[in-house]
Tab-separated table of C-alpha atoms in Angstrom:
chain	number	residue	atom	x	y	z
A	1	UNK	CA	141.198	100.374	135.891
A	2	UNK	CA	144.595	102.136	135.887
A	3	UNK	CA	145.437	101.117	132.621
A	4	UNK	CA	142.948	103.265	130.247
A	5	UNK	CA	145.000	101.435	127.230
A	6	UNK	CA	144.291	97.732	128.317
A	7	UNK	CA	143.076	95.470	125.520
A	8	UNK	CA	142.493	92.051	127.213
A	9	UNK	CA	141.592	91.251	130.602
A	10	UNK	CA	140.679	88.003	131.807
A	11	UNK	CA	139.801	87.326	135.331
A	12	UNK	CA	137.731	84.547	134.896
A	13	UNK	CA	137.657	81.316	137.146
A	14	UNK	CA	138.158	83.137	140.097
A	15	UNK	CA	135.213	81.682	141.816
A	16	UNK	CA	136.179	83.282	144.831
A	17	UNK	CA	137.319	86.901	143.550
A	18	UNK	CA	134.598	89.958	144.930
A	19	UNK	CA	135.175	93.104	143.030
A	20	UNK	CA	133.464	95.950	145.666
A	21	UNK	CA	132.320	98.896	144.445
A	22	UNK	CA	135.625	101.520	146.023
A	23	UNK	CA	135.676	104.994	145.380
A	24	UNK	CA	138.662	106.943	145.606
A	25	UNK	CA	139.130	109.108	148.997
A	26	UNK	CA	139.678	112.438	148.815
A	27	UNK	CA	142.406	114.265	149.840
A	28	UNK	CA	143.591	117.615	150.989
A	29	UNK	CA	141.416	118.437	154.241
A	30	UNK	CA	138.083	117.386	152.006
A	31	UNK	CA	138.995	118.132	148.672
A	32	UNK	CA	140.312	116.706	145.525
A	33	UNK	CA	143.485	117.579	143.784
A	34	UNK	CA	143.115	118.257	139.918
A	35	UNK	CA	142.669	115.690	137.761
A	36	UNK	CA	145.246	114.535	135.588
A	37	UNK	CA	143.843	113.236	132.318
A	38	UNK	CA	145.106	109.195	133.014
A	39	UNK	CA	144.045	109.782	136.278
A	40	UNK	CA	141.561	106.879	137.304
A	41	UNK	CA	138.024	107.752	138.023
A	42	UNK	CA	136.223	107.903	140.996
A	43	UNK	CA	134.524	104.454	140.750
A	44	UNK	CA	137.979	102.364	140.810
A	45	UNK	CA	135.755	98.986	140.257
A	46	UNK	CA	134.487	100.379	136.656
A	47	UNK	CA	135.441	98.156	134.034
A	48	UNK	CA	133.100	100.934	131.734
A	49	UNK	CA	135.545	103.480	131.352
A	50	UNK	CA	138.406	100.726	130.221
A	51	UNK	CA	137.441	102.357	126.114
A	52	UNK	CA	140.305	100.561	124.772
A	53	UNK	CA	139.224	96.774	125.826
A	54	UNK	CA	138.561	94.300	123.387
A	55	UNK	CA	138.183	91.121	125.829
A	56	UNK	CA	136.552	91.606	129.344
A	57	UNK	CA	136.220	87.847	130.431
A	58	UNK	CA	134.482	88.259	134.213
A	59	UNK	CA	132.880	84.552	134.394
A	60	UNK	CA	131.923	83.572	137.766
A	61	UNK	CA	133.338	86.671	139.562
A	62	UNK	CA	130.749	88.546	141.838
A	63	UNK	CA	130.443	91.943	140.644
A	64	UNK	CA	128.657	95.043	142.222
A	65	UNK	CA	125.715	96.241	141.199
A	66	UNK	CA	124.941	99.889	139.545
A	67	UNK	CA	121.011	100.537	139.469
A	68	UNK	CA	120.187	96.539	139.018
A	69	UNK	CA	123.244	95.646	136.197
A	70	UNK	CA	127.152	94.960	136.310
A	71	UNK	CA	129.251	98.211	135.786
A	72	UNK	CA	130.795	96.362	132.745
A	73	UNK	CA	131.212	97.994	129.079
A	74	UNK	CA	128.630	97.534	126.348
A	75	UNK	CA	129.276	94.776	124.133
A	76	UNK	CA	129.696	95.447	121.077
A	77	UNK	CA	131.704	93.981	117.322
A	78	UNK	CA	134.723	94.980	118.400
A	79	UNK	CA	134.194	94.108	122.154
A	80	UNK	CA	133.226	91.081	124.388
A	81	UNK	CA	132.067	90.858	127.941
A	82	UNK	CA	131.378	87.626	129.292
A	83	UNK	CA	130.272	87.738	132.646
A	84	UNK	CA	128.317	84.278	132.953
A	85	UNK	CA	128.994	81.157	134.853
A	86	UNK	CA	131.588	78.410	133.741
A	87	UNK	CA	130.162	75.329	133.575
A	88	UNK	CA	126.980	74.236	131.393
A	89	UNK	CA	125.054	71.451	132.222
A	90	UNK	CA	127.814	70.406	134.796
A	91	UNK	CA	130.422	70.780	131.966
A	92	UNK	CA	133.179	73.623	132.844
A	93	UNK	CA	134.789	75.454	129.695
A	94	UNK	CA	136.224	78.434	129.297
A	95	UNK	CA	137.000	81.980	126.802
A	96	UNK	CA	137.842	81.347	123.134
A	97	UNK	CA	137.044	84.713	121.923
A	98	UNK	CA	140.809	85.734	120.146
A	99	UNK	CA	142.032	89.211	119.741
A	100	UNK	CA	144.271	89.024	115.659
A	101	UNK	CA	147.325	90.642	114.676
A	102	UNK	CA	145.150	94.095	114.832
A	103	UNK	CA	143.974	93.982	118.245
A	104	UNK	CA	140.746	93.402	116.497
A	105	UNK	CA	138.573	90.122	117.823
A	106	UNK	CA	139.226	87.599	115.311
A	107	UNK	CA	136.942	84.647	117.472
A	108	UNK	CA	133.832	84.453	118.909
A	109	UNK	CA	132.876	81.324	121.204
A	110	UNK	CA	128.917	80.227	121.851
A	111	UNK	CA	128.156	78.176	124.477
A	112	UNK	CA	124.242	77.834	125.560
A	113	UNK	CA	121.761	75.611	126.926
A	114	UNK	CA	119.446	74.331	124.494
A	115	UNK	CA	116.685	72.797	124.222
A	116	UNK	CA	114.402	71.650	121.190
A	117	UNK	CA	110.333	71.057	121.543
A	118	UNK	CA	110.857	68.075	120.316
A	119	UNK	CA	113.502	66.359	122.764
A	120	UNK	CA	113.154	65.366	126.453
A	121	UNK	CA	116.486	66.588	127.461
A	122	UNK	CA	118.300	69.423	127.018
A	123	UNK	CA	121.818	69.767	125.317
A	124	UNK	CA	124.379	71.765	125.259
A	125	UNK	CA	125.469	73.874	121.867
A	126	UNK	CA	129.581	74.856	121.723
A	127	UNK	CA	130.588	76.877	118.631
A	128	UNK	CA	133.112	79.021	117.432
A	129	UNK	CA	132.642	82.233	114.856
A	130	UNK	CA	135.413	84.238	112.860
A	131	UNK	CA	137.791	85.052	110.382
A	132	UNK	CA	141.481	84.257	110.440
A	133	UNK	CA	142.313	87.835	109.198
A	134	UNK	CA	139.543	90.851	110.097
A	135	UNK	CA	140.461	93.875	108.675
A	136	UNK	CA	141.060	96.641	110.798
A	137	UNK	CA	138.726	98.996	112.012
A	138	UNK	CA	135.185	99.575	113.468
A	139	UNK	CA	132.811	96.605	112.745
A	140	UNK	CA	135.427	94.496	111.842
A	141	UNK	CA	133.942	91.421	113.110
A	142	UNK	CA	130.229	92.528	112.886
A	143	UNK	CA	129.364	89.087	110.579
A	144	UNK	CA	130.524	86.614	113.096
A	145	UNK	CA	128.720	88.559	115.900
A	146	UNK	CA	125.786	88.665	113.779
A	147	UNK	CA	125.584	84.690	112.854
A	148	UNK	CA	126.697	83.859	117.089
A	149	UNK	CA	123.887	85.821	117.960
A	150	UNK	CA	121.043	84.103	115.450
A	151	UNK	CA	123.054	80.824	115.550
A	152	UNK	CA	120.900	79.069	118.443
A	153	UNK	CA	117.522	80.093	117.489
A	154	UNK	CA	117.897	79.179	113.870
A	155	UNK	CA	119.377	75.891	114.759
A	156	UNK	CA	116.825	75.259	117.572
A	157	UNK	CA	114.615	75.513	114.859
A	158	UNK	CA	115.695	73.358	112.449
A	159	UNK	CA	116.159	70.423	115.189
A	160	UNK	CA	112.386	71.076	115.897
A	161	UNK	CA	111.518	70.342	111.905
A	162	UNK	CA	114.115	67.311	111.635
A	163	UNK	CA	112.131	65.362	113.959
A	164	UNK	CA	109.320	66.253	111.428
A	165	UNK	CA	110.842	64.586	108.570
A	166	UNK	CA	112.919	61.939	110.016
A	167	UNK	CA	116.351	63.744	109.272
A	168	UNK	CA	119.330	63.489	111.046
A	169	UNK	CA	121.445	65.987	112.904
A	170	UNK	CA	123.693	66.525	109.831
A	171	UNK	CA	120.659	67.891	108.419
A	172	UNK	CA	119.578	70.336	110.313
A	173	UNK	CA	123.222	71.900	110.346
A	174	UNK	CA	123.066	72.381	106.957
């Protein structure tokens, strides 16, 4: 984290990578020099001071721990953090999420186990939300965060009624 300015960082398929909470040593017979403003923190495996991120992609790297959860940012619009395994029902796949011409996310992926009441078996859902062009700013890409994260239930759903009626798929994506 000695780049406060960083945008994208992807680290993910390292299945073997370990990031270990360090903290920095001090110096000076015991004590700290000032502080420069860029300086990095403390904690030099915090990902949570890195403001300026817009893709944190951290799949299957062991992280340390910080009172039971990842010291990762918040995600957010304007931010991912993906921090889960990379395969899905023995499939492996990777990041789509996009940062546009603004340094704004302009794609979100969605990949997740699903499945229906009505099936035996489960599946596996793979979609893509965003806009070619997001305008700049704060909340840029709030609707395609919004529909990624309703997306499954809705069309979990709507596969459950489709049995109901004797629809096909095509249906229920409508």
């Amino acid at each position: 984290n000695l780049n406060k300015n960083l945008k994208y960082l992807n680290l993910s398929g390292n299945k073997r990578l370990q990031i270990y909470r360090v903290e920095k040593r001090q110096t000076y017979y015991g004590h700290t020099p000032a502080k420069h403003p860029n300086a990095p923190s403390s904690n030099m495996s915090s990902f949570a001071e890195l403001t300026q991120l817009r893709v944190l992609g951290l799949m299957d790297v062991t992280l340390p721990t910080v009172r039971g959860t990842a010291d990762t940012p918040e995600e957010n619009e304007d931010r991912r953090v993906r921090t889960s395994a990379s395969t899905i029902m023995k499939m492996s796949y990777g990041i789509a999420d996009a940062l546009g011409k603004n340094d704004t996310l302009n794609l979100l992926d969605l990949v997740q186990e699903i499945r229906p009441a009505s099936y035996q078996n489960n599946g596996a859902l793979f979609a893509m939300f965003g806009r070619s062009a997001p305008h700049r700013g704060a909340g840029a890409n709030r609707l395609a965060k919004y529909l990624r994260d309703r997306f499954v239930g809705n069309f979990v759903s709507e596969l459950d009624t489709m049995e109901k009626h004797a629809d096909d798929v095509s249906d229920a994506l409508r």
